[in-house]
mmCIF file of C-alpha atoms and ligand atoms in Angstrom:
data_model
loop_
_atom_site.group_PDB
_atom_site.id
_atom_site.type_symbol
_atom_site.label_atom_id
_atom_site.label_comp_id
_atom_site.label_asym_id
_atom_site.label_seq_id
_atom_site.Cartn_x
_atom_site.Cartn_y
_atom_site.Cartn_z
ATOM 1 C CA UNK A 1 -5.016 5.163 25.151
ATOM 2 C CA UNK A 2 -2.356 2.792 25.851
ATOM 3 C CA UNK A 3 -1.205 1.905 22.300
ATOM 4 C CA UNK A 4 1.685 -0.874 21.196
ATOM 5 C CA UNK A 5 3.069 -0.159 17.698
ATOM 6 C CA UNK A 6 5.248 -2.810 16.000
ATOM 7 C CA UNK A 7 6.895 -1.974 12.823
ATOM 8 C CA UNK A 8 8.387 1.560 12.828
ATOM 9 C CA UNK A 9 9.746 1.868 9.226
ATOM 10 C CA UNK A 10 8.807 4.546 6.551
ATOM 11 C CA UNK A 11 5.021 4.355 7.207
ATOM 12 C CA UNK A 12 4.906 2.919 10.739
ATOM 13 C CA UNK A 13 7.378 5.622 12.303
ATOM 14 C CA UNK A 14 5.429 8.637 11.151
ATOM 15 C CA UNK A 15 2.064 6.784 12.034
ATOM 16 C CA UNK A 16 3.395 6.168 15.681
ATOM 17 C CA UNK A 17 4.743 9.606 16.108
ATOM 18 C CA UNK A 18 1.328 11.155 15.105
ATOM 19 C CA UNK A 19 -0.460 9.005 17.679
ATOM 20 C CA UNK A 20 2.157 10.108 20.351
ATOM 21 C CA UNK A 21 1.914 13.580 19.333
ATOM 22 C CA UNK A 22 -1.980 13.441 19.766
ATOM 23 C CA UNK A 23 -1.426 12.505 23.391
ATOM 24 C CA UNK A 24 -1.631 8.691 23.372
ATOM 25 C CA UNK A 25 0.809 6.447 25.185
ATOM 26 C CA UNK A 26 2.845 4.616 22.689
ATOM 27 C CA UNK A 27 5.098 1.949 23.382
ATOM 28 C CA UNK A 28 7.118 0.826 20.057
ATOM 29 C CA UNK A 29 9.053 -1.990 18.789
ATOM 30 C CA UNK A 30 10.818 -2.520 15.548
ATOM 31 C CA UNK A 31 13.923 -4.808 14.672
ATOM 32 C CA UNK A 32 15.984 -1.896 13.384
ATOM 33 C CA UNK A 33 15.261 -0.066 16.769
ATOM 34 C CA UNK A 34 14.697 3.411 15.178
ATOM 35 C CA UNK A 35 14.281 6.403 17.430
ATOM 36 C CA UNK A 36 10.847 7.831 17.196
ATOM 37 C CA UNK A 37 9.512 11.055 18.736
ATOM 38 C CA UNK A 38 7.181 10.706 21.662
ATOM 39 C CA UNK A 39 7.407 6.708 21.257
ATOM 40 C CA UNK A 40 8.382 4.680 24.268
ATOM 41 C CA UNK A 41 11.065 1.952 22.964
ATOM 42 C CA UNK A 42 10.117 -1.591 23.917
ATOM 43 C CA UNK A 43 12.606 -4.465 24.170
ATOM 44 C CA UNK A 44 10.397 -6.810 22.066
ATOM 45 C CA UNK A 45 7.123 -7.211 20.378
ATOM 46 C CA UNK A 46 5.353 -8.837 23.289
ATOM 47 C CA UNK A 47 6.592 -6.056 25.694
ATOM 48 C CA UNK A 48 5.158 -3.340 23.359
ATOM 49 C CA UNK A 49 1.919 -4.983 23.088
ATOM 50 C CA UNK A 50 1.616 -6.039 26.837
ATOM 51 C CA UNK A 51 -1.214 -3.956 28.577
ATOM 52 C CA UNK A 52 -2.063 -2.057 25.487
ATOM 53 C CA UNK A 53 -5.684 -1.381 24.568
ATOM 54 C CA UNK A 54 -4.474 -1.234 20.846
ATOM 55 C CA UNK A 55 -1.738 -3.018 19.175
ATOM 56 C CA UNK A 56 -1.001 -1.766 15.642
ATOM 57 C CA UNK A 57 1.502 -3.717 13.292
ATOM 58 C CA UNK A 58 3.141 -2.041 10.117
ATOM 59 C CA UNK A 59 5.270 -4.839 8.866
ATOM 60 C CA UNK A 60 6.506 -5.771 5.292
ATOM 61 C CA UNK A 61 4.801 -9.015 4.562
ATOM 62 C CA UNK A 62 2.261 -11.620 5.759
ATOM 63 C CA UNK A 63 4.945 -14.017 6.776
ATOM 64 C CA UNK A 64 6.242 -11.537 9.271
ATOM 65 C CA UNK A 65 3.035 -10.395 10.338
ATOM 66 C CA UNK A 66 2.049 -14.155 11.319
ATOM 67 C CA UNK A 67 5.526 -14.340 13.185
ATOM 68 C CA UNK A 68 4.788 -11.218 14.948
ATOM 69 C CA UNK A 69 1.131 -12.115 15.771
ATOM 70 C CA UNK A 70 2.072 -15.515 17.195
ATOM 71 C CA UNK A 71 4.494 -13.755 19.746
ATOM 72 C CA UNK A 72 2.003 -10.607 20.547
ATOM 73 C CA UNK A 73 -1.529 -12.377 20.824
ATOM 74 C CA UNK A 74 -0.717 -14.298 23.993
ATOM 75 C CA UNK A 75 1.026 -10.942 25.559
ATOM 76 C CA UNK A 76 -2.231 -8.970 25.096
ATOM 77 C CA UNK A 77 -4.755 -8.190 27.527
ATOM 78 C CA UNK A 78 -8.210 -9.680 27.019
ATOM 79 C CA UNK A 79 -10.704 -7.406 25.127
ATOM 80 C CA UNK A 80 -7.827 -5.434 23.244
ATOM 81 C CA UNK A 81 -7.696 -5.145 19.650
ATOM 82 C CA UNK A 82 -4.929 -6.208 17.164
ATOM 83 C CA UNK A 83 -4.902 -3.816 14.228
ATOM 84 C CA UNK A 84 -2.752 -4.820 11.200
ATOM 85 C CA UNK A 85 -2.136 -1.951 8.608
ATOM 86 C CA UNK A 86 0.524 -3.886 6.605
ATOM 87 C CA UNK A 87 -0.371 -4.766 3.090
ATOM 88 C CA UNK A 88 -0.436 -8.599 3.386
ATOM 89 C CA UNK A 89 -2.131 -11.421 1.787
ATOM 90 C CA UNK A 90 -6.047 -11.925 2.327
ATOM 91 C CA UNK A 91 -5.267 -15.680 3.705
ATOM 92 C CA UNK A 92 -2.647 -14.119 6.222
ATOM 93 C CA UNK A 93 -5.134 -11.291 7.109
ATOM 94 C CA UNK A 94 -7.748 -14.006 7.777
ATOM 95 C CA UNK A 95 -5.565 -16.333 9.681
ATOM 96 C CA UNK A 96 -3.990 -13.806 12.182
ATOM 97 C CA UNK A 97 -7.648 -12.429 12.847
ATOM 98 C CA UNK A 98 -8.806 -15.949 13.531
ATOM 99 C CA UNK A 99 -6.039 -16.499 16.069
ATOM 100 C CA UNK A 100 -6.706 -13.161 17.746
ATOM 101 C CA UNK A 101 -10.508 -13.786 18.008
ATOM 102 C CA UNK A 102 -10.114 -16.990 19.439
ATOM 103 C CA UNK A 103 -7.758 -15.554 22.116
ATOM 104 C CA UNK A 104 -10.645 -13.149 23.451
ATOM 105 C CA UNK A 105 -9.079 -10.232 21.191
ATOM 106 C CA UNK A 106 -10.641 -8.063 18.721
ATOM 107 C CA UNK A 107 -8.872 -7.910 15.177
ATOM 108 C CA UNK A 108 -8.766 -5.703 12.273
ATOM 109 C CA UNK A 109 -6.962 -5.819 8.889
ATOM 110 C CA UNK A 110 -6.489 -2.087 8.233
ATOM 111 C CA UNK A 111 -4.217 -1.687 4.908
ATOM 112 C CA UNK A 112 -3.676 2.047 3.997
ATOM 113 C CA UNK A 113 -3.430 4.153 0.723
ATOM 114 C CA UNK A 114 -1.634 7.305 0.636
ATOM 115 C CA UNK A 115 2.200 6.433 0.984
ATOM 116 C CA UNK A 116 4.786 8.228 3.213
ATOM 117 C CA UNK A 117 3.508 11.516 2.561
ATOM 118 C CA UNK A 118 0.024 10.258 3.894
ATOM 119 C CA UNK A 119 1.661 8.882 6.929
ATOM 120 C CA UNK A 120 3.704 11.911 7.952
ATOM 121 C CA UNK A 121 0.884 14.151 7.203
ATOM 122 C CA UNK A 122 -1.845 12.132 8.990
ATOM 123 C CA UNK A 123 -3.885 11.876 5.733
ATOM 124 C CA UNK A 124 -4.102 8.199 5.127
ATOM 125 C CA UNK A 125 -7.198 6.230 3.777
ATOM 126 C CA UNK A 126 -7.832 3.126 5.830
ATOM 127 C CA UNK A 127 -9.425 0.145 4.463
ATOM 128 C CA UNK A 128 -10.830 -2.103 7.252
ATOM 129 C CA UNK A 129 -12.068 -5.489 7.711
ATOM 130 C CA UNK A 130 -13.490 -6.805 11.115
ATOM 131 C CA UNK A 131 -15.937 -6.494 13.626
ATOM 132 C CA UNK A 132 -18.171 -3.265 14.075
ATOM 133 C CA UNK A 133 -16.908 -3.491 17.919
ATOM 134 C CA UNK A 134 -13.115 -3.671 17.021
ATOM 135 C CA UNK A 135 -13.555 -0.883 14.238
ATOM 136 C CA UNK A 136 -15.316 1.616 17.006
ATOM 137 C CA UNK A 137 -12.458 0.976 19.346
ATOM 138 C CA UNK A 138 -9.572 1.923 16.656
ATOM 139 C CA UNK A 139 -11.578 4.495 14.908
ATOM 140 C CA UNK A 140 -10.393 7.659 17.020
ATOM 141 C CA UNK A 141 -6.832 6.301 15.879
ATOM 142 C CA UNK A 142 -7.801 6.097 12.281
ATOM 143 C CA UNK A 143 -9.009 9.623 12.685
ATOM 144 C CA UNK A 144 -5.483 10.810 13.858
ATOM 145 C CA UNK A 145 -3.378 8.816 11.291
ATOM 146 C CA UNK A 146 -5.770 9.303 8.249
ATOM 147 C CA UNK A 147 -8.554 11.502 6.767
ATOM 148 C CA UNK A 148 -10.802 8.372 5.998
ATOM 149 C CA UNK A 149 -11.418 4.881 7.267
ATOM 150 C CA UNK A 150 -13.751 2.732 5.321
ATOM 151 C CA UNK A 151 -15.461 -0.392 7.286
ATOM 152 C CA UNK A 152 -15.259 -2.770 4.355
ATOM 153 C CA UNK A 153 -16.617 -5.815 5.820
ATOM 154 C CA UNK A 154 -15.375 -8.827 7.952
ATOM 155 C CA UNK A 155 -11.826 -9.901 8.181
ATOM 156 C CA UNK A 156 -10.024 -9.821 5.041
ATOM 157 C CA UNK A 157 -12.091 -7.542 3.757
ATOM 158 C CA UNK A 158 -9.696 -4.575 3.933
ATOM 159 C CA UNK A 159 -6.921 -6.366 2.224
ATOM 160 C CA UNK A 160 -9.506 -7.488 -0.583
ATOM 161 C CA UNK A 161 -10.392 -3.712 -1.102
ATOM 162 C CA UNK A 162 -6.571 -2.606 -1.085
ATOM 163 C CA UNK A 163 -5.360 -5.064 -3.756
ATOM 164 C CA UNK A 164 -8.524 -4.573 -6.071
ATOM 165 C CA UNK A 165 -7.989 -1.017 -6.021
ATOM 166 C CA UNK A 166 -4.221 -1.354 -6.641
ATOM 167 C CA UNK A 167 -4.869 -4.069 -9.225
ATOM 168 C CA UNK A 168 -7.145 -1.318 -11.272
ATOM 169 C CA UNK A 169 -4.082 1.209 -10.705
ATOM 170 C CA UNK A 170 -1.361 -1.073 -11.892
ATOM 171 C CA UNK A 171 -3.366 -2.036 -15.307
ATOM 172 C CA UNK A 172 -4.657 1.656 -15.677
ATOM 173 C CA UNK A 173 -1.246 3.062 -15.421
ATOM 174 C CA UNK A 174 0.359 0.720 -18.025
ATOM 175 C CA UNK A 175 -2.771 1.460 -20.379
ATOM 176 C CA UNK A 176 -1.986 5.385 -20.013
ATOM 177 C CA UNK A 177 1.679 4.867 -20.578
ATOM 178 C CA UNK A 178 1.266 2.741 -23.444
ATOM 179 C CA UNK A 179 -1.222 5.172 -24.934
ATOM 180 C CA UNK A 180 1.153 7.926 -24.566
ATOM 181 C CA UNK A 181 4.036 5.950 -26.176
ATOM 182 C CA UNK A 182 1.743 5.011 -29.025
ATOM 183 C CA UNK A 183 0.809 8.715 -29.300
ATOM 184 C CA UNK A 184 4.410 9.832 -29.595
ATOM 185 C CA UNK A 185 5.042 7.541 -32.462
ATOM 186 C CA UNK A 186 2.024 8.944 -34.136
ATOM 187 C CA UNK A 187 3.300 12.256 -33.746
ATOM 188 C CA UNK A 188 0.623 13.465 -31.270
ATOM 189 C CA UNK A 189 1.526 16.059 -28.683
ATOM 190 C CA UNK A 190 1.482 14.960 -25.317
ATOM 191 C CA UNK A 191 -0.042 17.949 -23.869
ATOM 192 C CA UNK A 192 -2.691 17.530 -26.339
ATOM 193 C CA UNK A 193 -2.988 14.076 -25.469
ATOM 194 C CA UNK A 194 -3.540 14.770 -21.934
ATOM 195 C CA UNK A 195 -5.852 17.642 -22.833
ATOM 196 C CA UNK A 196 -8.159 15.291 -24.529
ATOM 197 C CA UNK A 197 -8.013 12.058 -22.571
ATOM 198 C CA UNK A 198 -8.130 13.977 -19.258
ATOM 199 C CA UNK A 199 -11.813 15.335 -20.363
ATOM 200 C CA UNK A 200 -12.860 12.249 -22.260
ATOM 201 C CA UNK A 201 -13.601 8.544 -21.513
ATOM 202 C CA UNK A 202 -9.998 7.417 -21.092
ATOM 203 C CA UNK A 203 -9.628 9.732 -18.063
ATOM 204 C CA UNK A 204 -8.359 7.884 -14.887
ATOM 205 C CA UNK A 205 -6.418 8.767 -11.650
ATOM 206 C CA UNK A 206 -3.100 7.742 -13.378
ATOM 207 C CA UNK A 207 -3.830 10.224 -16.220
ATOM 208 C CA UNK A 208 -5.774 13.036 -14.473
ATOM 209 C CA UNK A 209 -3.733 13.172 -10.796
ATOM 210 C CA UNK A 210 -0.574 11.110 -11.431
ATOM 211 C CA UNK A 211 0.275 11.939 -15.070
ATOM 212 C CA UNK A 212 3.239 9.665 -16.311
ATOM 213 C CA UNK A 213 4.398 12.196 -18.766
ATOM 214 C CA UNK A 214 6.851 14.830 -17.518
ATOM 215 C CA UNK A 215 5.653 18.615 -17.857
ATOM 216 C CA UNK A 216 2.359 17.535 -18.655
ATOM 217 C CA UNK A 217 -0.879 17.721 -16.151
ATOM 218 C CA UNK A 218 -0.397 17.957 -12.312
ATOM 219 C CA UNK A 219 3.066 17.921 -10.914
ATOM 220 C CA UNK A 220 3.903 14.041 -10.496
ATOM 221 C CA UNK A 221 7.078 11.930 -9.847
ATOM 222 C CA UNK A 222 7.362 12.003 -13.852
ATOM 223 C CA UNK A 223 8.523 15.812 -13.019
ATOM 224 C CA UNK A 224 11.166 14.635 -10.678
ATOM 225 C CA UNK A 225 12.922 12.157 -12.695
ATOM 226 C CA UNK A 226 10.647 9.452 -11.816
ATOM 227 C CA UNK A 227 11.815 9.322 -8.132
ATOM 228 C CA UNK A 228 8.923 7.641 -6.034
ATOM 229 C CA UNK A 229 6.326 8.161 -5.072
ATOM 230 C CA UNK A 230 5.055 4.868 -5.386
ATOM 231 C CA UNK A 231 8.132 2.742 -6.206
ATOM 232 C CA UNK A 232 7.492 0.227 -9.014
ATOM 233 C CA UNK A 233 8.646 -2.861 -6.547
ATOM 234 C CA UNK A 234 5.817 -1.867 -4.020
ATOM 235 C CA UNK A 235 3.294 -1.873 -7.119
ATOM 236 C CA UNK A 236 4.779 -5.303 -8.044
ATOM 237 C CA UNK A 237 4.143 -6.630 -4.410
ATOM 238 C CA UNK A 238 0.513 -5.621 -4.339
ATOM 239 C CA UNK A 239 -0.152 -6.707 -7.963
ATOM 240 C CA UNK A 240 1.411 -10.338 -6.829
ATOM 241 C CA UNK A 241 -1.033 -10.283 -3.848
ATOM 242 C CA UNK A 242 -3.899 -9.607 -6.246
ATOM 243 C CA UNK A 243 -2.649 -12.672 -8.258
ATOM 244 C CA UNK A 244 -1.980 -14.858 -5.124
ATOM 245 C CA UNK A 245 -5.768 -13.765 -4.031
ATOM 246 C CA UNK A 246 -7.138 -14.212 -7.449
ATOM 247 C CA UNK A 247 -5.569 -17.994 -7.472
ATOM 248 C CA UNK A 248 -6.931 -18.885 -4.398
ATOM 249 C CA UNK A 249 -10.408 -17.653 -5.126
ATOM 250 C CA UNK A 250 -10.466 -18.958 -8.439
ATOM 251 C CA UNK A 251 -11.003 -15.506 -10.171
ATOM 252 C CA UNK A 252 -10.196 -14.788 -13.729
ATOM 253 C CA UNK A 253 -7.899 -11.716 -13.853
ATOM 254 C CA UNK A 254 -6.233 -11.692 -17.419
ATOM 255 C CA UNK A 255 -5.148 -7.892 -17.223
ATOM 256 C CA UNK A 256 -4.159 -8.134 -13.687
ATOM 257 C CA UNK A 257 -1.985 -11.019 -14.548
ATOM 258 C CA UNK A 258 -0.268 -9.115 -17.412
ATOM 259 C CA UNK A 259 0.118 -6.252 -15.390
ATOM 260 C CA UNK A 260 2.070 -8.365 -12.784
ATOM 261 C CA UNK A 261 4.183 -9.720 -15.454
ATOM 262 C CA UNK A 262 5.261 -6.538 -16.923
ATOM 263 C CA UNK A 263 6.105 -4.997 -13.454
ATOM 264 C CA UNK A 264 7.899 -8.204 -12.718
ATOM 265 C CA UNK A 265 10.207 -7.789 -15.785
ATOM 266 C CA UNK A 266 10.482 -4.317 -15.192
ATOM 267 C CA UNK A 267 11.692 -4.514 -11.640
ATOM 268 C CA UNK A 268 13.566 -7.854 -11.663
ATOM 269 C CA UNK A 269 15.163 -7.655 -15.071
ATOM 270 C CA UNK A 270 15.272 -4.317 -15.719
ATOM 271 C CA UNK A 271 16.001 -0.845 -14.139
ATOM 272 C CA UNK A 272 12.751 -0.414 -12.566
ATOM 273 C CA UNK A 273 13.545 -1.128 -8.864
ATOM 274 C CA UNK A 274 13.641 2.383 -7.157
ATOM 275 C CA UNK A 275 11.870 4.227 -9.900
ATOM 276 C CA UNK A 276 8.284 5.424 -9.427
ATOM 277 C CA UNK A 277 5.697 3.205 -11.142
ATOM 278 C CA UNK A 278 4.825 5.479 -13.651
ATOM 279 C CA UNK A 279 8.337 4.997 -15.192
ATOM 280 C CA UNK A 280 6.537 2.447 -17.088
ATOM 281 C CA UNK A 281 6.317 5.234 -19.656
ATOM 282 C CA UNK A 282 9.915 5.827 -20.458
ATOM 283 C CA UNK A 283 10.241 1.818 -20.751
ATOM 284 C CA UNK A 284 7.540 1.639 -23.156
ATOM 285 C CA UNK A 285 8.690 4.645 -25.056
ATOM 286 C CA UNK A 286 12.140 3.122 -25.619
ATOM 287 C CA UNK A 287 10.564 -0.013 -27.360
ATOM 288 C CA UNK A 288 9.106 -1.008 -30.504
ATOM 289 C CA UNK A 289 6.717 -3.915 -30.843
ATOM 290 C CA UNK A 290 9.699 -6.448 -30.698
ATOM 291 C CA UNK A 291 11.032 -5.247 -27.576
HETATM 292 P P1 NAD B 1 9.428 -0.510 5.772
HETATM 293 O O1 NAD B 1 10.362 -1.512 5.130
HETATM 294 O O2 NAD B 1 10.042 0.862 5.853
HETATM 295 O O3 NAD B 1 8.999 -0.792 7.279
HETATM 296 C C1 NAD B 1 8.868 -2.114 7.701
HETATM 297 C C2 NAD B 1 9.616 -2.299 9.336
HETATM 298 O O4 NAD B 1 9.225 -3.441 9.918
HETATM 299 C C3 NAD B 1 11.076 -1.981 9.093
HETATM 300 O O5 NAD B 1 11.443 -1.053 9.888
HETATM 301 C C4 NAD B 1 11.516 -3.450 9.682
HETATM 302 O O6 NAD B 1 12.806 -3.372 10.490
HETATM 303 C C5 NAD B 1 10.616 -3.793 10.455
HETATM 304 N N1 NAD B 1 10.284 -5.301 11.002
HETATM 305 C C6 NAD B 1 10.281 -6.185 10.076
HETATM 306 N N2 NAD B 1 10.217 -7.426 10.798
HETATM 307 C C7 NAD B 1 10.154 -7.257 11.918
HETATM 308 C C8 NAD B 1 9.566 -7.854 13.209
HETATM 309 N N3 NAD B 1 9.783 -9.306 13.198
HETATM 310 N N4 NAD B 1 9.586 -7.236 14.205
HETATM 311 C C9 NAD B 1 9.392 -5.837 14.200
HETATM 312 N N5 NAD B 1 9.670 -5.154 13.114
HETATM 313 C C10 NAD B 1 10.169 -5.761 12.094
HETATM 314 O O7 NAD B 1 8.141 -0.609 4.943
HETATM 315 P P2 NAD B 1 6.850 0.754 4.831
HETATM 316 O O8 NAD B 1 7.079 1.357 3.519
HETATM 317 O O9 NAD B 1 6.718 1.202 6.216
HETATM 318 O O10 NAD B 1 5.594 -0.552 4.637
HETATM 319 C C11 NAD B 1 5.159 -1.176 5.602
HETATM 320 C C12 NAD B 1 3.862 -1.697 5.126
HETATM 321 O O11 NAD B 1 3.068 -0.786 4.519
HETATM 322 C C13 NAD B 1 4.049 -2.855 4.102
HETATM 323 O O12 NAD B 1 3.250 -3.770 4.062
HETATM 324 C C14 NAD B 1 3.659 -2.057 2.739
HETATM 325 O O13 NAD B 1 3.265 -2.609 1.585
HETATM 326 C C15 NAD B 1 2.780 -0.856 3.218
HETATM 327 N N6 NAD B 1 2.534 0.200 2.519
HETATM 328 C C16 NAD B 1 3.588 1.076 2.034
HETATM 329 C C17 NAD B 1 3.409 2.147 1.474
HETATM 330 C C18 NAD B 1 4.536 2.965 1.033
HETATM 331 O O14 NAD B 1 4.391 3.730 0.201
HETATM 332 N N7 NAD B 1 5.749 2.854 1.692
HETATM 333 C C19 NAD B 1 2.095 2.539 1.230
HETATM 334 C C20 NAD B 1 0.942 1.802 1.327
HETATM 335 C C21 NAD B 1 1.200 0.580 2.397
#
């Protein structure tokens, strides 16, 4: 397949490389002009998109996506599919899809989970919104870049699934960390705490698969000095998107709101930036009830 790939950063670079390694013809564009094995560099986003059957974008935010889409959509061949894999706000995802469909193109929002390890290893999970036909066209590419693609519904449904999942993740990580910090102060051994909670009703992915306490549970960023993993600022981005969506849909999300406020404090006013999001545990451990 002829593919245009725009945004060749930490995630997009290895995703584009995997598509090229599988035998697809990939033209890539990124403002930073990185060299990606097997990917032919294009001089602009429009040049990467011209003549491609599928154009994939992997960009930092909705504003940049809207700008790139405005350039790329007129350059795309009729019937081609624009597939955005970035994590962006639901409104931007829907607006870009509407423009693409109005121009006679297919459109998908297909954010991912799995991080840079998943991008490099081709084991991402895609959460996809858009038409059946567009999903069928891009499915073989999802199979190369990932291990699972769930068609969640119409345009915006992929982004909705992503931010709802990550809102649960942010909230449960904080709850898990504050429970460890309380357990410490009650004199409960962390290993015993893990042994009980990981097999009791408090279990979650945060406790069982990504335990925030070093030396306890499976190996996680906590065992590597809280080096990400999934950086606190990326969790903050997703929590903010969840609150933006909740605002626009008039949904009451008090726990998501509090999680966003705590990660804002951690990333913007403390030392959270550049640390894994599970570093909420040492942060809470170091505090008392009055801060
Ligand atoms: P990144 O900053 O490494 O990559 C983004 C790339 O986009 C950069 O290389 C930048 O030069 C390029 N870019 C910016 N504006 C551009 C433009 N106008 N035209 C062309 N290129 C442009 O970010 P990343 O970690 O690769 O993340 C990309 C997206 O994936 C984000 O939306 C992020 O939220 C999402 N995501 C990231 C992870 C992760 O673990 N890194 C996990 C899941 C989802």
